[in-house]
Short mmCIF file of C-alpha atoms in Angstrom, two decimals:
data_model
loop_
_atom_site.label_atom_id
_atom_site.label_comp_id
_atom_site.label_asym_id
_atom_site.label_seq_id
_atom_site.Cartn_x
_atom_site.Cartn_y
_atom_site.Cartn_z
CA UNK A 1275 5.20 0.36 18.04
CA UNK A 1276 2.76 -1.57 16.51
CA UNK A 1277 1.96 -5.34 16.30
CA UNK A 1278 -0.54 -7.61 14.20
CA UNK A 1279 -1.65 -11.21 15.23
CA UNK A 1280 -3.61 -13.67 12.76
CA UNK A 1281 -5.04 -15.84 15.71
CA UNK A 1282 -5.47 -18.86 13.30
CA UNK A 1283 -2.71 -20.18 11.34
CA UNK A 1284 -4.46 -22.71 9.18
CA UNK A 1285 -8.34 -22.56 8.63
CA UNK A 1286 -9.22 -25.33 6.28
CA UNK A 1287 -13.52 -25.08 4.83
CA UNK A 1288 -15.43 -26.67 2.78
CA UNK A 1289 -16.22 -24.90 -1.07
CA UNK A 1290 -18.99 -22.97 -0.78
CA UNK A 1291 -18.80 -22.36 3.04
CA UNK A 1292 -18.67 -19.40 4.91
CA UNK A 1293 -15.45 -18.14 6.72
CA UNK A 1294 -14.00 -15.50 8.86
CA UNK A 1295 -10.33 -15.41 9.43
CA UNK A 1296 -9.80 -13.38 12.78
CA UNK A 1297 -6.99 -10.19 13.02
CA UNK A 1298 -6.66 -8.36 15.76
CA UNK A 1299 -3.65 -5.14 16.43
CA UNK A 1300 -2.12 -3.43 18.24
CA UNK A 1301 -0.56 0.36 18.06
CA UNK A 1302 -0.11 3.64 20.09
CA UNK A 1303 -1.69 5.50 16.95
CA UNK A 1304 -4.41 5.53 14.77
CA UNK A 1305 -4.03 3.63 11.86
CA UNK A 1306 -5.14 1.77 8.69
CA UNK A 1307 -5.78 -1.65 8.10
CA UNK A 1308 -5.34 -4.01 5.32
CA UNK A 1309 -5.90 -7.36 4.01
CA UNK A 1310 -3.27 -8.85 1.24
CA UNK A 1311 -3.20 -12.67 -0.51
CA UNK A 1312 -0.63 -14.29 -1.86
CA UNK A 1313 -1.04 -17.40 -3.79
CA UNK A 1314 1.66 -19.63 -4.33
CA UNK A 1315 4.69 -18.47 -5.84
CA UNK A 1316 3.75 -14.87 -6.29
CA UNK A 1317 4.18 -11.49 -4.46
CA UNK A 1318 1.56 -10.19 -2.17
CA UNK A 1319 -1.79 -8.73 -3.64
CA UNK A 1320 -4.44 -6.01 -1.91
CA UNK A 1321 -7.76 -7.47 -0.89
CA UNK A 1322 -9.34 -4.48 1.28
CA UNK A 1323 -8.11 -1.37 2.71
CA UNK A 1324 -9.92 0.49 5.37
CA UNK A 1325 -8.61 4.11 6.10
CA UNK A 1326 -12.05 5.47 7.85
CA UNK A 1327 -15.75 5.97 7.47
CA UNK A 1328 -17.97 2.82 7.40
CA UNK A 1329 -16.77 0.34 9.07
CA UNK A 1330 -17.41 -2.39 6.97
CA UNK A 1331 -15.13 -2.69 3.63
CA UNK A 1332 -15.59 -4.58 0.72
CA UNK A 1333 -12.99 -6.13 -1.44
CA UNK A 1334 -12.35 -7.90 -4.37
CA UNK A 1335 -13.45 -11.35 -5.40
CA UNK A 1336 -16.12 -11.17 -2.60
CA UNK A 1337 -14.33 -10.64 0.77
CA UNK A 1338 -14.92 -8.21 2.82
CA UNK A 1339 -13.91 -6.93 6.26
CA UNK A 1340 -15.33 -5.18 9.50
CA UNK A 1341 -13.50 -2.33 11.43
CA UNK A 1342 -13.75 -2.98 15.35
CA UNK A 1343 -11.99 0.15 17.32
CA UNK A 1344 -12.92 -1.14 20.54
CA UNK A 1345 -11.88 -4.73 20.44
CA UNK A 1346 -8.96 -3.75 17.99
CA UNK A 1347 -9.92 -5.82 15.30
CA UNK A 1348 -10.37 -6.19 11.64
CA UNK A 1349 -12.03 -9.69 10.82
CA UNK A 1350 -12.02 -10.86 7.16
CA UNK A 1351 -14.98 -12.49 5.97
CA UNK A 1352 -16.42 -14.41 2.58
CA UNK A 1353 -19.93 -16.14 2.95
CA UNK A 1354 -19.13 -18.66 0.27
CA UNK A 1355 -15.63 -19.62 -0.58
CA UNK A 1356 -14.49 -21.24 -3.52
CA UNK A 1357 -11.56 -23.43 -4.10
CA UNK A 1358 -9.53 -20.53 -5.76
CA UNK A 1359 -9.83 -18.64 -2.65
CA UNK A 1360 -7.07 -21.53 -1.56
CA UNK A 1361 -3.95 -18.70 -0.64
CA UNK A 1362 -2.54 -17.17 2.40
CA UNK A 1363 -3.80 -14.34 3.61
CA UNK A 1364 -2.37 -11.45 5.93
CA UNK A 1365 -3.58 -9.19 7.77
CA UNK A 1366 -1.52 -5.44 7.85
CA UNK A 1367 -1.21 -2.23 9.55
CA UNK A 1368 0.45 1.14 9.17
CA UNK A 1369 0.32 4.39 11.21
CA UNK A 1370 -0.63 7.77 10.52
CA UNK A 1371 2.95 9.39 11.47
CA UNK A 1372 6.62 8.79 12.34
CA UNK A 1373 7.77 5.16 12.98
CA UNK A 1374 4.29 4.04 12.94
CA UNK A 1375 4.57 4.67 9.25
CA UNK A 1376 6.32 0.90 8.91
CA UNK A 1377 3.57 -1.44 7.31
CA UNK A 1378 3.43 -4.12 10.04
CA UNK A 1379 2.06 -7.36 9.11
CA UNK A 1380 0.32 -10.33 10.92
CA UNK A 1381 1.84 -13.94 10.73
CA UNK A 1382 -0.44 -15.08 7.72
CA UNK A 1383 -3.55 -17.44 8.19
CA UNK A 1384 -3.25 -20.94 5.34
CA UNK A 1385 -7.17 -20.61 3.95
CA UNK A 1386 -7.21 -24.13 2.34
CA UNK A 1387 -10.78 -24.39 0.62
CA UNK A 1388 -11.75 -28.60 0.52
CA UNK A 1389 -14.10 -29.59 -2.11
CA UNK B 1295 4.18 -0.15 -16.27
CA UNK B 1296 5.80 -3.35 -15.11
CA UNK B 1297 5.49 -2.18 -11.22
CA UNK B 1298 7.83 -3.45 -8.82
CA UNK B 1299 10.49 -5.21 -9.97
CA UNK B 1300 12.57 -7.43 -8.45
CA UNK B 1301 15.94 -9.16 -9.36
CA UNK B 1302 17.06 -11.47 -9.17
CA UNK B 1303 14.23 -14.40 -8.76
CA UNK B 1304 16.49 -16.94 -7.11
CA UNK B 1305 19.64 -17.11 -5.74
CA UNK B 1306 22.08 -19.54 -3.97
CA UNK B 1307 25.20 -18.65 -2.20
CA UNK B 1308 27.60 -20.23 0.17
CA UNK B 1309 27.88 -18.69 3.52
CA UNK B 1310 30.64 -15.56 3.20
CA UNK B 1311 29.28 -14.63 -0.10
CA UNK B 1312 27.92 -10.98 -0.54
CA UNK B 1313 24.96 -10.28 -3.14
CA UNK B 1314 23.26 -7.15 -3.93
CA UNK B 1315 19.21 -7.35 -4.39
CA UNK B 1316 17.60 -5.27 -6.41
CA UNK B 1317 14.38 -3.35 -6.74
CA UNK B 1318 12.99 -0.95 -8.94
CA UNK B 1319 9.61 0.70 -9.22
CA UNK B 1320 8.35 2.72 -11.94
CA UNK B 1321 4.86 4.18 -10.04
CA UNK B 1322 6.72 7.56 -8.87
CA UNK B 1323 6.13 6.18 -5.13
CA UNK B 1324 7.66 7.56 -2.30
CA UNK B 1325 8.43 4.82 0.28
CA UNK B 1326 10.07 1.49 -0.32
CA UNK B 1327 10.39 -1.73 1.84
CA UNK B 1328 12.15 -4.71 2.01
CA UNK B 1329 10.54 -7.91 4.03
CA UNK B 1330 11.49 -11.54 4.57
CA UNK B 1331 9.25 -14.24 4.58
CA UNK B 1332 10.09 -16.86 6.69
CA UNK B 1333 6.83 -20.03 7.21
CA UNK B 1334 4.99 -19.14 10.02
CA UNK B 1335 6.60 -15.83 10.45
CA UNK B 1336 4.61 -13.56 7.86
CA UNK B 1337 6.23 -11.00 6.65
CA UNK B 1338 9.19 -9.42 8.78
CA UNK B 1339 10.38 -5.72 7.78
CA UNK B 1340 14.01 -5.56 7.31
CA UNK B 1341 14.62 -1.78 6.23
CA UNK B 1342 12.41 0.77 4.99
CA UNK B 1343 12.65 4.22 2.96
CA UNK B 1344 9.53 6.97 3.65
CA UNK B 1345 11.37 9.01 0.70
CA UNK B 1346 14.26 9.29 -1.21
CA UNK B 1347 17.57 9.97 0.67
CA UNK B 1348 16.49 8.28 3.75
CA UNK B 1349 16.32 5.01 5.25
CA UNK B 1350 15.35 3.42 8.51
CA UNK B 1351 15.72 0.11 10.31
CA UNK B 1352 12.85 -1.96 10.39
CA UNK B 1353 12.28 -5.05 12.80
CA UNK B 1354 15.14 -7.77 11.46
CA UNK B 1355 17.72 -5.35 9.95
CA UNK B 1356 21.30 -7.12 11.20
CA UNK B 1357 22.98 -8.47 8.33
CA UNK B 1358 22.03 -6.17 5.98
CA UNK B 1359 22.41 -3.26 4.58
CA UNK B 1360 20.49 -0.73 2.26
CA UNK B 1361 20.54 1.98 -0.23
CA UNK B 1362 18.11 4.05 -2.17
CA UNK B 1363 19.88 5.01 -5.18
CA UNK B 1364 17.40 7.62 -6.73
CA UNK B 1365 13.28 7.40 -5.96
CA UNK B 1366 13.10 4.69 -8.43
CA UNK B 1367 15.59 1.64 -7.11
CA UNK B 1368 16.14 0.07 -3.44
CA UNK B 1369 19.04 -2.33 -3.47
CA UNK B 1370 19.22 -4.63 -0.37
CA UNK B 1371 22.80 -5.77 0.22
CA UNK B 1372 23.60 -8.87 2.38
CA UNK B 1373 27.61 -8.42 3.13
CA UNK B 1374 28.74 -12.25 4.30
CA UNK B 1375 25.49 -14.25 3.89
CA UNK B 1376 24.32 -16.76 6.54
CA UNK B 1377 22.03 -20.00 6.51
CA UNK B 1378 19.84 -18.11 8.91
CA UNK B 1379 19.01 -15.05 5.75
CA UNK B 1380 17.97 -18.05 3.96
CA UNK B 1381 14.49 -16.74 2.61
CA UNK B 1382 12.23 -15.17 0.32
CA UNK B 1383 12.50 -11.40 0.15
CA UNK B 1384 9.91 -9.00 -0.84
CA UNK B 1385 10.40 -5.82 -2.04
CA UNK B 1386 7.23 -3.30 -1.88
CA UNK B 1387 6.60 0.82 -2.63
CA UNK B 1388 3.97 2.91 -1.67
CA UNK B 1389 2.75 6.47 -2.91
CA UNK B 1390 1.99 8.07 0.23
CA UNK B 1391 0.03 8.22 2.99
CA UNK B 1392 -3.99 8.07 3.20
CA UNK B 1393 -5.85 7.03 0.24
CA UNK B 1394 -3.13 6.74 -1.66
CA UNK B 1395 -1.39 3.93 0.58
CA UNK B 1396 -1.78 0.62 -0.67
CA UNK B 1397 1.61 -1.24 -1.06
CA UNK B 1398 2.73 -2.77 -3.97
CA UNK B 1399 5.14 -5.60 -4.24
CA UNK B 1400 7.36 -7.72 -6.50
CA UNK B 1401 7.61 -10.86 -7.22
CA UNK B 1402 10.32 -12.03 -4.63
CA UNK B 1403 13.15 -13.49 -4.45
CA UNK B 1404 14.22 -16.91 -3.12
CA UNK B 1405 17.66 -17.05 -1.69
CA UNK B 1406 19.32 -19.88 -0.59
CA UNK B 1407 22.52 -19.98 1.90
CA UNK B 1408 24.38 -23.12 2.08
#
């Protein structure tokens, strides 16, 4: 089994701040990770993927995202936000094999950018 | 290519009813999911398909039921609908495995349960 917690539910910033929003997992296997938004209204949309290599991923619109294997993490990141970055976010993870194959996902964290 | 499609966009039914939702993908992809949203919940997997002819529960699957018609369509039925499926439900589809598995999803649909 596998399990995904967004530690922060809201995270309100000012425009043109920086901001992390914090993921952390769980899971018996190795797997990938994955950052989606989804602004109001509308399905869920890929930000960053990372299946291996670097450790650090980049995604679009300026995020980007660093792989921690020993403190199971995955830490989105954007050093100046704008206010169209306002969405919620979520954090994801699916397994190499079997039942860890499910794509799990995290609670979602609010991102509400204040001008 | 329209993606994933979902149908329909909203819904309301009284509890009792049954209603069939559908999804359809046109990207050739091999495994197919359905997820609630509930606030504060994220995204909760209700049943999933890794390839055609098979299905699996997921983590939420009791009061539903599921069927992938051909490697295109993934219909999610709810059989006597409850307040508590009150919702928005996700459909998504992904190719594969490795590089190739970034999930794609619809549009959602809202459905109501008085």
């Amino acid at each position: 089994a596998q399990s995904v917690t967004q530690l922060d539910s809201q995270v309100p910033v000012f425009e043109e701040a920086p901001v992390e929003l914090r993921c952390n997992y769980s899971s018996s296997v190795s797997v990938y990770l994955f950052w989606y938004v989804q602004y109001p209204n509308q399905g869920l949309q890929l930000l960053l993927k990372y299946l291996s290599g670097s450790t650090l991923v980049k995604g679009i619109n300026g995020f980007e995202a660093e792989f921690n294997k020993s403190q199971t993490s995955f830490h989105l990141r954007k050093p100046s936000v704008h206010i169209s970055d306002t969405a919620e976010y979520f954090c994801a993870v699916r397994g190499y094999s079997g039942s860890a194959r499910q794509l799990t996902f995290g609670s979602g964290t609010q991102l509400t950018v204040l001008p | 290519n329209a993606g994933v499609t979902q149908t329909p966009k909203f819904q309301v039914l009284k509890t009792g009813q049954s209603m069939t939702l559908q999804c359809a993908q046109d990207m050739n992809h091999n495994s197919m999911y359905w997820y609630r949203q509930d606030p504060g919940m994220g995204l909760r997997l209700i049943y999933y398909s890794a390839s055609e002819g098979t299905t699996d529960k997921g983590e939420v699957p009791n009061g539903y039921n599921v069927s992938r018609l051909n490697k295109r369509e993934f219909s999610l039925r709810l059989e006597s609908a409850a307040p508590s499926q009150t919702s928005v439900y996700f459909c998504a589809s992904v190719w594969g495995l490795a590089e190739n598995t970034e999930a794609f999803f619809g549009q959602g649909t809202r459905l109501t349960v008085v």
